[in-house]
PDB file of C-alpha atoms in Angstrom:
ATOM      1  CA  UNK Z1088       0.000   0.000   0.000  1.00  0.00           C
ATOM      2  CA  UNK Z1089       0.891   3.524  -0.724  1.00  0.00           C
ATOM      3  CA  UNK Z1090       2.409   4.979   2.366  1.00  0.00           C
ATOM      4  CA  UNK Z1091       1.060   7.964   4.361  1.00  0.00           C
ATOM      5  CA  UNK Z1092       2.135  11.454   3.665  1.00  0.00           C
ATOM      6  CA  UNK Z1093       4.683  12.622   6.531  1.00  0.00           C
ATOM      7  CA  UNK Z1094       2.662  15.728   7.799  1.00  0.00           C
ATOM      8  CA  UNK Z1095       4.079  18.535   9.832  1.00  0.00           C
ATOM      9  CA  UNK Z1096       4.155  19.545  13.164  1.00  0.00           C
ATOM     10  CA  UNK Z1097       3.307  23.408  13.214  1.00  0.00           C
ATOM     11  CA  UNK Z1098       3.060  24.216  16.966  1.00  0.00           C
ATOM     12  CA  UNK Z1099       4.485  22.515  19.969  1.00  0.00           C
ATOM     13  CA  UNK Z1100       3.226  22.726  22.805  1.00  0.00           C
ATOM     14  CA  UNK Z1101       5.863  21.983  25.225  1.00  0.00           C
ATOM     15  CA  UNK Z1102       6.032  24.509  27.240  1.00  0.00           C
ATOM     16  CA  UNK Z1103       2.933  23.852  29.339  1.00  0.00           C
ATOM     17  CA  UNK Z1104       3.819  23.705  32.929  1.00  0.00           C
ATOM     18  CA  UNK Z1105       1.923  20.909  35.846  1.00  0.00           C
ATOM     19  CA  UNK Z1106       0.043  22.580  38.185  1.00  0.00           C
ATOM     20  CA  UNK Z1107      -0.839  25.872  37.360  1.00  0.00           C
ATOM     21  CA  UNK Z1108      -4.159  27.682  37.986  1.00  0.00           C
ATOM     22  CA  UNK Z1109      -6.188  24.952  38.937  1.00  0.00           C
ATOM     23  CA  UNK Z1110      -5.433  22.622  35.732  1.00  0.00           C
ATOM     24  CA  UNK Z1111      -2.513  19.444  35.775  1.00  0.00           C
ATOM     25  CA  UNK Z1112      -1.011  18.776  32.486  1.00  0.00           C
ATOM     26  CA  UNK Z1113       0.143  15.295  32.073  1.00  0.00           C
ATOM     27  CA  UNK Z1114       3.297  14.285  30.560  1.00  0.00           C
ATOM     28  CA  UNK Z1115       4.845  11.068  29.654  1.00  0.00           C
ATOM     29  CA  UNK Z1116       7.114  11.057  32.922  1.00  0.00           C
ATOM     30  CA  UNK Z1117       3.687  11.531  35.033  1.00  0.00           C
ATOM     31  CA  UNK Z1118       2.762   8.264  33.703  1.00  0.00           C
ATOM     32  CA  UNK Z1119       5.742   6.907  33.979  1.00  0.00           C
ATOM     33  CA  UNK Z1120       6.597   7.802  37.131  1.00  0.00           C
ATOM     34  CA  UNK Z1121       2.674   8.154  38.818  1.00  0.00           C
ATOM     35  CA  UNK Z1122       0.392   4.926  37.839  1.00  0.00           C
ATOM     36  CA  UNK Z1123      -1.973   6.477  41.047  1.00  0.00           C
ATOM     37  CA  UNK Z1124      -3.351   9.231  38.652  1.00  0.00           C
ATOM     38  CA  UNK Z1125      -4.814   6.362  36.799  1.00  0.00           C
ATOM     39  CA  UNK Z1126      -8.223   7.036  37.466  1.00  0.00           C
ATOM     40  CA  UNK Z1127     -10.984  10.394  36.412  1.00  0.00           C
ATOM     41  CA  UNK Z1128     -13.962  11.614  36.956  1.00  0.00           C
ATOM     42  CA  UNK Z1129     -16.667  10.994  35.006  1.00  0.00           C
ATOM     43  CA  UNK Z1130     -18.784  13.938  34.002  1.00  0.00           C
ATOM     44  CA  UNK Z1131     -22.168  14.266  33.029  1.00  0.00           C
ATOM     45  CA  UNK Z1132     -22.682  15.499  29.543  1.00  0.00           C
ATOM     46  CA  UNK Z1133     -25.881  17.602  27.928  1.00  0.00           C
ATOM     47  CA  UNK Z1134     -26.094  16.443  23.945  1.00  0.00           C
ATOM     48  CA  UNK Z1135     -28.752  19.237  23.739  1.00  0.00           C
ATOM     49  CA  UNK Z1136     -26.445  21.997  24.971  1.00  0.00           C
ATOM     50  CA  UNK Z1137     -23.337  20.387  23.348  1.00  0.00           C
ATOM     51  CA  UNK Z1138     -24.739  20.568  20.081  1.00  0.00           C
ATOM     52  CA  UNK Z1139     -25.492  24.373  19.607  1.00  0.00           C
ATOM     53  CA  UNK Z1140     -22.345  24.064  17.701  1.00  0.00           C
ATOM     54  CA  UNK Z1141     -23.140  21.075  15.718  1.00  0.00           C
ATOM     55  CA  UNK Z1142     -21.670  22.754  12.517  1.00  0.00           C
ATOM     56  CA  UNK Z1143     -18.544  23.999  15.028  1.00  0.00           C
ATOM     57  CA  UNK Z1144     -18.018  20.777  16.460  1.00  0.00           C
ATOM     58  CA  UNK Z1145     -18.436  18.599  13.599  1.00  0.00           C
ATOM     59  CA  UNK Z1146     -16.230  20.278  11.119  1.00  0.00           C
ATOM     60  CA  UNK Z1147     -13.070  18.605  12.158  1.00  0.00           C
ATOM     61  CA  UNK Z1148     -14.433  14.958  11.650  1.00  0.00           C
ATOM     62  CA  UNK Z1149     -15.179  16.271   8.263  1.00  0.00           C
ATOM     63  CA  UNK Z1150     -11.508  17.259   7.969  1.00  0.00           C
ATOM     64  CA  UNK Z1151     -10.152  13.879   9.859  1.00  0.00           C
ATOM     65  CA  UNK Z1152     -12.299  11.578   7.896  1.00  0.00           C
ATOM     66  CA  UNK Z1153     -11.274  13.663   4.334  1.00  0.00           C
ATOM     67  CA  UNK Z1154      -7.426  12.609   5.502  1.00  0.00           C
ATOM     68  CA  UNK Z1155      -8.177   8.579   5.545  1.00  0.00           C
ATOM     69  CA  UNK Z1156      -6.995   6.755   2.643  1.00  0.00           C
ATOM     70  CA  UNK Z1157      -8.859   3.823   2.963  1.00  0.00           C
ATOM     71  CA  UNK Z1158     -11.365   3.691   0.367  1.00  0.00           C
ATOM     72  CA  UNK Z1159     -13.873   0.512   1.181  1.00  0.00           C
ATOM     73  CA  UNK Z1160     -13.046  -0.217   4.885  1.00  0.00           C
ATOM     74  CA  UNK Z1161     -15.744  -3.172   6.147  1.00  0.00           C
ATOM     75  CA  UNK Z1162     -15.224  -2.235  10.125  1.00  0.00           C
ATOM     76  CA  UNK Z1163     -15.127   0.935  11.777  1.00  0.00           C
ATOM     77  CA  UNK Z1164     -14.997   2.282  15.124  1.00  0.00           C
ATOM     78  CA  UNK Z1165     -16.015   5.452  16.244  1.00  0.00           C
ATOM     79  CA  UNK Z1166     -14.344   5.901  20.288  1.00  0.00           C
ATOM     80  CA  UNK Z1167     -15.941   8.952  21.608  1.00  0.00           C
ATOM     81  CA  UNK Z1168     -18.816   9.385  19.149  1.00  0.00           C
ATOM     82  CA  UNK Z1169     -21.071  11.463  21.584  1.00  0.00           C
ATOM     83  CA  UNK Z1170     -24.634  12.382  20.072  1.00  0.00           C
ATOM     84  CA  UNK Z1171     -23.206  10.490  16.913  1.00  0.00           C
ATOM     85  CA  UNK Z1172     -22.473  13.958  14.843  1.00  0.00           C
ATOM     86  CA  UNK Z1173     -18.641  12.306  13.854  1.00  0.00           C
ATOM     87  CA  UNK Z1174     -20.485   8.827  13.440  1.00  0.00           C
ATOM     88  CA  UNK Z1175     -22.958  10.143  10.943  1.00  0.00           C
ATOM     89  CA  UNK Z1176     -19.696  11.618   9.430  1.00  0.00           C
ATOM     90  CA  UNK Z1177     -18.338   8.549   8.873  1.00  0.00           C
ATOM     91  CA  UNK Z1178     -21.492   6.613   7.697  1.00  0.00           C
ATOM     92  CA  UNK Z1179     -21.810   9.351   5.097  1.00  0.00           C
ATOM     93  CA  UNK Z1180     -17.961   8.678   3.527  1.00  0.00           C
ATOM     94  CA  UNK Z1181     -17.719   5.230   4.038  1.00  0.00           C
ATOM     95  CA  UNK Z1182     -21.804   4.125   3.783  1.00  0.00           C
ATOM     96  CA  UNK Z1183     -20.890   0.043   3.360  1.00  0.00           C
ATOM     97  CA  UNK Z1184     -19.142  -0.018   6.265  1.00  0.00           C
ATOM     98  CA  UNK Z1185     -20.165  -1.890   9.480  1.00  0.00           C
ATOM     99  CA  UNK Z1186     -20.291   1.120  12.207  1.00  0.00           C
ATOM    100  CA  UNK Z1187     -19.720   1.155  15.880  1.00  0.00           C
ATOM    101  CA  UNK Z1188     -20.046   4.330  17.766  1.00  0.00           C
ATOM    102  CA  UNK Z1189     -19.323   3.807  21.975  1.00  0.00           C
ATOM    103  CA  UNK Z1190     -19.080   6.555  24.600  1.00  0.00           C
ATOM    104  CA  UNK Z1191     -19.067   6.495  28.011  1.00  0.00           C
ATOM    105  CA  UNK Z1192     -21.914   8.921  28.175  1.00  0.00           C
ATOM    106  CA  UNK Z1193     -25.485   7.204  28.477  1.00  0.00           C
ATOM    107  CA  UNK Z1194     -26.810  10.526  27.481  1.00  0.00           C
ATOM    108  CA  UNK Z1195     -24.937  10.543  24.438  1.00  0.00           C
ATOM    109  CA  UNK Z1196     -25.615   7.362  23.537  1.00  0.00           C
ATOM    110  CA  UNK Z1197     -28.746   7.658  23.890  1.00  0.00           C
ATOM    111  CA  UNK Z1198     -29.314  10.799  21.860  1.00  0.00           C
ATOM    112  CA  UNK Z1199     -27.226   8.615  19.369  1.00  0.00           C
ATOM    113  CA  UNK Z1200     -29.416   6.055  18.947  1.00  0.00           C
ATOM    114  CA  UNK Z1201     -32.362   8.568  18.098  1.00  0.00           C
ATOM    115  CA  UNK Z1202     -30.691  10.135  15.842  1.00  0.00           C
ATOM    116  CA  UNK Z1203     -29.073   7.688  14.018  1.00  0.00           C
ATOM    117  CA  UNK Z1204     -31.360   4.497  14.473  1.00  0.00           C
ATOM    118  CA  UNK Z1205     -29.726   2.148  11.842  1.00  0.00           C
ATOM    119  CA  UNK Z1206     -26.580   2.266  13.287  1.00  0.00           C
ATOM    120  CA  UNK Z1207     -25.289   0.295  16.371  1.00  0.00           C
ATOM    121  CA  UNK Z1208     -24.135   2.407  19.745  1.00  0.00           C
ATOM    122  CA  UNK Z1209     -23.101   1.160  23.010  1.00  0.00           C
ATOM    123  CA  UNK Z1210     -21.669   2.437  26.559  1.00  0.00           C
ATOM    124  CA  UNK Z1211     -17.721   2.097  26.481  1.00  0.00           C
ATOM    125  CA  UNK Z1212     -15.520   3.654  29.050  1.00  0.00           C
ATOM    126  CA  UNK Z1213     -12.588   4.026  26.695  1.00  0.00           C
ATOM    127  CA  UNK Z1214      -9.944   3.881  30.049  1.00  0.00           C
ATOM    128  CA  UNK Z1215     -10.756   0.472  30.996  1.00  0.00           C
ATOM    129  CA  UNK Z1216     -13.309  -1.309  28.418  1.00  0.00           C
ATOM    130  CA  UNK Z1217     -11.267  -1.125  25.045  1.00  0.00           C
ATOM    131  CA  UNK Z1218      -9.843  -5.019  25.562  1.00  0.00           C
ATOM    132  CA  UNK Z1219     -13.844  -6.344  25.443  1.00  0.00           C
ATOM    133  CA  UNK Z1220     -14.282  -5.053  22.443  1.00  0.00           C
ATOM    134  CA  UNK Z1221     -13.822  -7.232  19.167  1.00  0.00           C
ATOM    135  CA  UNK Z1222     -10.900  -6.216  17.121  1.00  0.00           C
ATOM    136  CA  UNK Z1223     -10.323  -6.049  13.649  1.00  0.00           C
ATOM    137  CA  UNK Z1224     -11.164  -2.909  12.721  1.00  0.00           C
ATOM    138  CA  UNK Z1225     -10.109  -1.002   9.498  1.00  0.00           C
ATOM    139  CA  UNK Z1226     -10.588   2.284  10.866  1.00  0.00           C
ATOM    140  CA  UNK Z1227     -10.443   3.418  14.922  1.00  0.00           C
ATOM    141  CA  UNK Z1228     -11.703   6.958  14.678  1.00  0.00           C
ATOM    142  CA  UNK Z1229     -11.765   9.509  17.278  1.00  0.00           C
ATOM    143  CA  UNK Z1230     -12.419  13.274  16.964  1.00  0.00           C
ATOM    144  CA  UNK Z1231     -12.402  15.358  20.574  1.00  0.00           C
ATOM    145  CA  UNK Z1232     -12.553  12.465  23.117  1.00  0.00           C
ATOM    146  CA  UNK Z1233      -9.241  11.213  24.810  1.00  0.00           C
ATOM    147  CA  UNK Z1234      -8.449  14.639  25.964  1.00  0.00           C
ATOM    148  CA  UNK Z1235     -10.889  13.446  28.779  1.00  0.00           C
ATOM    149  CA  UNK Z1236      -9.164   9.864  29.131  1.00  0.00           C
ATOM    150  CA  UNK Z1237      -6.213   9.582  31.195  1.00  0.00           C
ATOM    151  CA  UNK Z1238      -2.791   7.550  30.400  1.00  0.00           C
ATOM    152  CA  UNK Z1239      -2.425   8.031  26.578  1.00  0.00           C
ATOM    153  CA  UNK Z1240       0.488   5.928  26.306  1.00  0.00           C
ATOM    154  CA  UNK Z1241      -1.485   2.743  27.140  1.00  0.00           C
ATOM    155  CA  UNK Z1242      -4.619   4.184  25.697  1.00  0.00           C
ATOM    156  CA  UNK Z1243      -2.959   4.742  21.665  1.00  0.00           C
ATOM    157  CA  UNK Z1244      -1.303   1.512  21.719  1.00  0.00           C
ATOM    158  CA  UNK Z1245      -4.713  -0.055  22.801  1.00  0.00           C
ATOM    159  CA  UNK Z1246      -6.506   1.598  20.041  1.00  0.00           C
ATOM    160  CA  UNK Z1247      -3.710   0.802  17.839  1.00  0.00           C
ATOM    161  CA  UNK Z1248      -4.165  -2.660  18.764  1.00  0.00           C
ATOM    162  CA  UNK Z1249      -7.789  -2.746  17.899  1.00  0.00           C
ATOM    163  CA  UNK Z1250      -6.962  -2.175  14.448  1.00  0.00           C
ATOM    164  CA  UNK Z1251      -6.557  -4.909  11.608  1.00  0.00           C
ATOM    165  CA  UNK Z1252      -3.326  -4.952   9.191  1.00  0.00           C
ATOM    166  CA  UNK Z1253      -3.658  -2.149   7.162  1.00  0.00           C
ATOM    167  CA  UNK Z1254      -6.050  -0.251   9.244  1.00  0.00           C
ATOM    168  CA  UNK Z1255      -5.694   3.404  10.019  1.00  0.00           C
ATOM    169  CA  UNK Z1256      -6.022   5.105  13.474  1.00  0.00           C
ATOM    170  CA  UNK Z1257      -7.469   8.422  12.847  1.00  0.00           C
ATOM    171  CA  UNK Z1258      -7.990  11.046  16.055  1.00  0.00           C
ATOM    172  CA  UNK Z1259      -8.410  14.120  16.340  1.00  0.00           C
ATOM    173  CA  UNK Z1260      -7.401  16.259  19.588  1.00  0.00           C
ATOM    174  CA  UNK Z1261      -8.374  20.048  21.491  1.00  0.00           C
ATOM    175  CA  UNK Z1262      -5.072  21.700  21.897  1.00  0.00           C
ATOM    176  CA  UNK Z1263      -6.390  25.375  23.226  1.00  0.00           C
ATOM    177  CA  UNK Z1264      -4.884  25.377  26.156  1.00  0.00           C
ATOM    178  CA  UNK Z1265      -3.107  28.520  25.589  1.00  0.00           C
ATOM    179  CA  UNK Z1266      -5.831  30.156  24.488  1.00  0.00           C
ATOM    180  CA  UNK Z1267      -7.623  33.221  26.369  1.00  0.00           C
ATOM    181  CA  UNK Z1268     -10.783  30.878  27.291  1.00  0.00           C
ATOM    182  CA  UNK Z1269      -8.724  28.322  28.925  1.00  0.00           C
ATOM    183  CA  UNK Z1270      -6.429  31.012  30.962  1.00  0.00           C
ATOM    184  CA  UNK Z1271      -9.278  32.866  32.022  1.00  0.00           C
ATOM    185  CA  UNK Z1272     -10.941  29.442  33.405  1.00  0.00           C
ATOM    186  CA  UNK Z1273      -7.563  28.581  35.074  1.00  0.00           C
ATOM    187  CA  UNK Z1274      -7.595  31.860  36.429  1.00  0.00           C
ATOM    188  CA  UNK Z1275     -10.706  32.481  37.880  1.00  0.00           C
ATOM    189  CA  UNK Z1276     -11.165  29.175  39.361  1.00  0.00           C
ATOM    190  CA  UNK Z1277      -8.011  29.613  41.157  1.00  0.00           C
ATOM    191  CA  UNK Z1278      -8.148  32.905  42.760  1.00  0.00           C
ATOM    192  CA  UNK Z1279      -8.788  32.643  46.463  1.00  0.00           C
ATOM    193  CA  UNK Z1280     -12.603  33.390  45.760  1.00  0.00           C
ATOM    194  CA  UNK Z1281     -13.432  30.234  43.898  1.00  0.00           C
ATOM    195  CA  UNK Z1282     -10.279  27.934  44.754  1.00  0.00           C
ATOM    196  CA  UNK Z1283     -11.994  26.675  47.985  1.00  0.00           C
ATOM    197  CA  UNK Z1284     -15.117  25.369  45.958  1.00  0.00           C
ATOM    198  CA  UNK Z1285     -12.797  23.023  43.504  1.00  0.00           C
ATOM    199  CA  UNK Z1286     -11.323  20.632  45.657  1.00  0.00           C
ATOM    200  CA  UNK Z1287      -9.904  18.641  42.768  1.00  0.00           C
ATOM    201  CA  UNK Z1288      -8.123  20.489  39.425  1.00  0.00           C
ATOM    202  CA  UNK Z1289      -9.164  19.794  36.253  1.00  0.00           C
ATOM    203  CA  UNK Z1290      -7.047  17.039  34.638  1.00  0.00           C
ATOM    204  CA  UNK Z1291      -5.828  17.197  31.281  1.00  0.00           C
ATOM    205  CA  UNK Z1292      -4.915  14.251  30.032  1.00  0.00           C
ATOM    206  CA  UNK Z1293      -3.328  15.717  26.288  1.00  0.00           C
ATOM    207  CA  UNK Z1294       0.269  15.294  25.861  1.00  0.00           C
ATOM    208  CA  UNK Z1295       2.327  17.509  23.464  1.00  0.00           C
ATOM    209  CA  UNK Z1296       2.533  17.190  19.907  1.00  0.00           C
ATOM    210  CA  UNK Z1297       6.354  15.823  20.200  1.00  0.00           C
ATOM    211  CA  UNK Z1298       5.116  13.303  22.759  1.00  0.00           C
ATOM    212  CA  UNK Z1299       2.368  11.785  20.214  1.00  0.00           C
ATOM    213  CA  UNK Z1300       4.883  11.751  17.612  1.00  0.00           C
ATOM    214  CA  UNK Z1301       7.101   9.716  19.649  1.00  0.00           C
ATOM    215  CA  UNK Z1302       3.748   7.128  20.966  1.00  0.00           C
ATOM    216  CA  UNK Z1303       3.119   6.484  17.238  1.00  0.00           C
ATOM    217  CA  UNK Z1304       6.510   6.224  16.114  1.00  0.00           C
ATOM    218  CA  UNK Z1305       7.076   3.385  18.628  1.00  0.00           C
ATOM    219  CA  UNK Z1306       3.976   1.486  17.181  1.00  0.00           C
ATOM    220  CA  UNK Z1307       4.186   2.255  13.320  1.00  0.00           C
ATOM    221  CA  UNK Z1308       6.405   4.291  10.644  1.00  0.00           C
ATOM    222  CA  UNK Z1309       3.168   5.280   8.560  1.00  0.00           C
ATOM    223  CA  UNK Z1310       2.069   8.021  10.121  1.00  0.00           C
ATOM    224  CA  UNK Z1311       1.205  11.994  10.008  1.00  0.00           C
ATOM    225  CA  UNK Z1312       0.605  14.798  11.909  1.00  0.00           C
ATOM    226  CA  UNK Z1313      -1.256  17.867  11.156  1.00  0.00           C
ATOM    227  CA  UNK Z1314      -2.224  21.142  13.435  1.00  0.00           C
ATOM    228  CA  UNK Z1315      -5.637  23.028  12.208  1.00  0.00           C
ATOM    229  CA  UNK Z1316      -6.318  26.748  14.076  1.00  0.00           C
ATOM    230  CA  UNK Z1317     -10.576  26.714  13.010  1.00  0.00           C
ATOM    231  CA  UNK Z1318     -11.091  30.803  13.847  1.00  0.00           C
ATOM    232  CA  UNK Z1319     -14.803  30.200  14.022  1.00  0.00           C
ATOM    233  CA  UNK Z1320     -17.570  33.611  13.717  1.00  0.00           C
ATOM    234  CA  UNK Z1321     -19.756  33.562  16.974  1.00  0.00           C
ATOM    235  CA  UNK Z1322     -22.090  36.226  17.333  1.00  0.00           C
ATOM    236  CA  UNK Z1323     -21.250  37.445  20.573  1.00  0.00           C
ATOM    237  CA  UNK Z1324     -19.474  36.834  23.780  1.00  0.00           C
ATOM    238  CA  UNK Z1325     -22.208  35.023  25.585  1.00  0.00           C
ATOM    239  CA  UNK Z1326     -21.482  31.987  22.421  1.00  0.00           C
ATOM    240  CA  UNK Z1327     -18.317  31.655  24.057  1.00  0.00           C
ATOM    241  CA  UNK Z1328     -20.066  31.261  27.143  1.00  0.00           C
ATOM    242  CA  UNK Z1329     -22.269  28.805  25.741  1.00  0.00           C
ATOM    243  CA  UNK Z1330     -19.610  27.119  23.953  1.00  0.00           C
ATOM    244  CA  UNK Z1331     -18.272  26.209  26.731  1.00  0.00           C
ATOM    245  CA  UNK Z1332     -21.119  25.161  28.473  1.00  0.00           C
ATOM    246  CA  UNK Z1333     -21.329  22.444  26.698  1.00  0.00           C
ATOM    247  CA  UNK Z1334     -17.502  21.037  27.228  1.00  0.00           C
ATOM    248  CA  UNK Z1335     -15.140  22.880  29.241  1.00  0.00           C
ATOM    249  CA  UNK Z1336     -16.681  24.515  32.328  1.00  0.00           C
ATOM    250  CA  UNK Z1337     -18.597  21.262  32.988  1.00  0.00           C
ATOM    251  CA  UNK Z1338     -16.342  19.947  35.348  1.00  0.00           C
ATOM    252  CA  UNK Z1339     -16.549  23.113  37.275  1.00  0.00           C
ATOM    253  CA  UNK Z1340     -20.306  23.992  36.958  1.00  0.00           C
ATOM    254  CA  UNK Z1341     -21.215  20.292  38.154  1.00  0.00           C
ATOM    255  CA  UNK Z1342     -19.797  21.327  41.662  1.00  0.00           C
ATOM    256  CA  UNK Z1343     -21.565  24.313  41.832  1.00  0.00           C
ATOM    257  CA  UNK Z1344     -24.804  25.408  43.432  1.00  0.00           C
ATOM    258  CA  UNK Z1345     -27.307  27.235  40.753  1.00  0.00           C
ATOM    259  CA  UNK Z1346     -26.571  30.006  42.303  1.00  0.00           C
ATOM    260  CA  UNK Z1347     -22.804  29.926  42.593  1.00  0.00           C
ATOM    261  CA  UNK Z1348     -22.503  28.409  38.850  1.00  0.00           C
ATOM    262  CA  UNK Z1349     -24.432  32.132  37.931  1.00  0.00           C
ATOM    263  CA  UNK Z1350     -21.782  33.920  39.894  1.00  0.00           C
ATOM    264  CA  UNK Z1351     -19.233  32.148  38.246  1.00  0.00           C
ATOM    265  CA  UNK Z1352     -19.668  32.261  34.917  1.00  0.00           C
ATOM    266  CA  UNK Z1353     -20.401  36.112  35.317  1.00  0.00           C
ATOM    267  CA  UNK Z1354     -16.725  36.203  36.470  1.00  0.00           C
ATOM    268  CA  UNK Z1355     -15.933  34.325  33.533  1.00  0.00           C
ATOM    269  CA  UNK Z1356     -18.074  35.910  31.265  1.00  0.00           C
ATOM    270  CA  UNK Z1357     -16.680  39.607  32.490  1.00  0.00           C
ATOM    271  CA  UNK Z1358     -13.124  38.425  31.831  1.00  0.00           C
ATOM    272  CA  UNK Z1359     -13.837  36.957  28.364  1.00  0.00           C
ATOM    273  CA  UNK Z1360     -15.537  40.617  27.327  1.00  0.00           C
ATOM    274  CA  UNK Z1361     -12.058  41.851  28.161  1.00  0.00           C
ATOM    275  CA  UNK Z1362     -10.273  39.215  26.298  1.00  0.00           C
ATOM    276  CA  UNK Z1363     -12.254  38.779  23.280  1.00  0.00           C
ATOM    277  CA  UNK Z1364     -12.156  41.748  21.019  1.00  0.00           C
ATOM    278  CA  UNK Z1365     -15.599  42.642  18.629  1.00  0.00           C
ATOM    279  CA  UNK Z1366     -15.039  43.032  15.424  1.00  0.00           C
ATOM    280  CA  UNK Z1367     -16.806  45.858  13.361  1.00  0.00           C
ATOM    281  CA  UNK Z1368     -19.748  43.870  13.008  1.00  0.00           C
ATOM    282  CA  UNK Z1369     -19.807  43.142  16.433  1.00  0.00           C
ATOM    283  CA  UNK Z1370     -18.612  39.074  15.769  1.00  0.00           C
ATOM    284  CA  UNK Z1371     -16.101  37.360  17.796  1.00  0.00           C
ATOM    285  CA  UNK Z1372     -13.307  35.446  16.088  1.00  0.00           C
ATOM    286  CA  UNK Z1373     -13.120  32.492  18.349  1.00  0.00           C
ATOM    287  CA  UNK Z1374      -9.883  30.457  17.486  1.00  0.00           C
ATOM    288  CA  UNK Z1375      -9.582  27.125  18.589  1.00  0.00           C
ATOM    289  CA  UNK Z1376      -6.318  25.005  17.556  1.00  0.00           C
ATOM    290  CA  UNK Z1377      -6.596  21.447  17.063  1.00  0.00           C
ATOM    291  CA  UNK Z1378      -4.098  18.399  16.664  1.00  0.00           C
ATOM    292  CA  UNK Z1379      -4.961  15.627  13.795  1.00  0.00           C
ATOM    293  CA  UNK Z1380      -2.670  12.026  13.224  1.00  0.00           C
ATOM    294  CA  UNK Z1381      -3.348   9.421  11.438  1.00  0.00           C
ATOM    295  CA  UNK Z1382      -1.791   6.439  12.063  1.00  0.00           C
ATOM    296  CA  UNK Z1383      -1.558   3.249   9.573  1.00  0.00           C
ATOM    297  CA  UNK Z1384      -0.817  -0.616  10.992  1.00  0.00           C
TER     298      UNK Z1384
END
């Protein structure tokens, strides 16, 4: 078979530091060196709320899936499919193919299966479960999932492993940490106002782009790596808010009291008017970099 197209890395995000502001950032050593931070919590996800960006949110799987090479896979796997948006996706590229979306959501999945009733969905916690399921897949696809699953080193070569000869492991993965919304989360939920009502940081599991390159080289040679910046047109500043509703201020809204969670995304939100320039038209230009790789067994 033709071999993959060596991509290039555009941004590296080494530089990210453990501990700051409320957030950890894992690293290779952490795993390494730490099997205790095995384990996460498991949050409770809103499909309704998560897909007021359907368009936003889809988009990459579009991009992802346009990278695979495969033209008639038989087997697919969709890890982290959510309400099914990337699974549909799929169904509509590759529309022979046997299709399994999982998630560890039961909302999800059950949103899923309304939405998409001739295809099969199941409950799959993707940091413990991935051994029960059969192998032999031509394509494991994931678009904006195992940034919420912890020890990617086991986790890629377990994926990897799921995968037939010839098979391609496609994922795509959030990597806007250094944006303004993620330093304005870090920052107001670790000033001495709010720090007392997050007894545990938010975990981030992502490594950085060198690391991943180094996880798939140890596995295959046919691979590539790609960085996309989407600068997505939201109509205002409360989007953002909403946005992030959906994804990252979950963790920190499901601790919260009604009240406090209104408190605290005002502090958010007030930051975030600072931050966030309108343009002329009174749009935000919401950028939001994300890491692709393919991978081929």
């Amino acid at each position: 078979m033709k071999s993959l197209r060596k991509g290039t890395i555009l941004v590296a995000l080494e530089s990210r530091k453990v501990g700051v502001g409320g957030n950890y950032f894992m690293t290779l050593d952490d795993f390494k060196n730490n099997n205790s931070m095995g384990g996460y919590i498991m949050i409770k996800w809103n499909s309704n709320q998560y897909l007021k960006f359907k368009n936003e949110r889809t988009q990459p799987s579009i991009d992802l899936v346009n990278r695979i090479s495969l033209i008639d896979p038989k087997k697919i796997l969709d890890m982290g499919c959510g309400p099914g948006n990337s699974t549909q996706v799929l169904k509509e590229r590759f529309s022979n193919a046997y299709i399994l979306g999982v998630d560890n959501s039961k909302e999800m999945i059950e949103t899923a299966k309304k939405e998409l009733p001739d295809l099969d969905f199941d409950i799959c916690d993707a940091s413990k479960d991935l051994s029960k399921l059969s192998g032999e897949f031509d394509i494991v696809f994931s678009n904006a999932c195992i940034q919420w699953v912890p020890d990617h080193p086991k986790l890629i070569k377990e994926m990897f492993a799921l995968l037939k000869k010839g098979g391609e492991l496609a994922i795509q993965i959030p990597m806007n940490y250094d944006e303004p919304i993620h330093k304005i989360i870090r920052e107001v939920s670790e000033n001495a106002k709010w720090k007392p009502h997050f007894d545990n940081p938010r975990i981030f599991y992502t490594l950085s782009q060198s690391e991943y390159f180094d996880l798939l080289s140890e596995v295959t040679h046919d691979f590539c790596v790609w960085e996309t910046v989407y600068c997505h047109r939201l109509k205002s500043h409360e989007a953002i808010m909403e946005w992030y509703r959906g994804t990252g201020l979950r963790p920190y809204l499901s601790v919260l009291s009604e009240e406090k969670k209104k408190e605290f995304e005002k502090d958010i939100f007030d930051r975030l008017v600072q931050e966030y320039k309108a343009q002329k038209n009174r749009e935000i230009i919401f950028r939001f970099p994300r890491f692709f790789f393919i991978a081929r067994k």
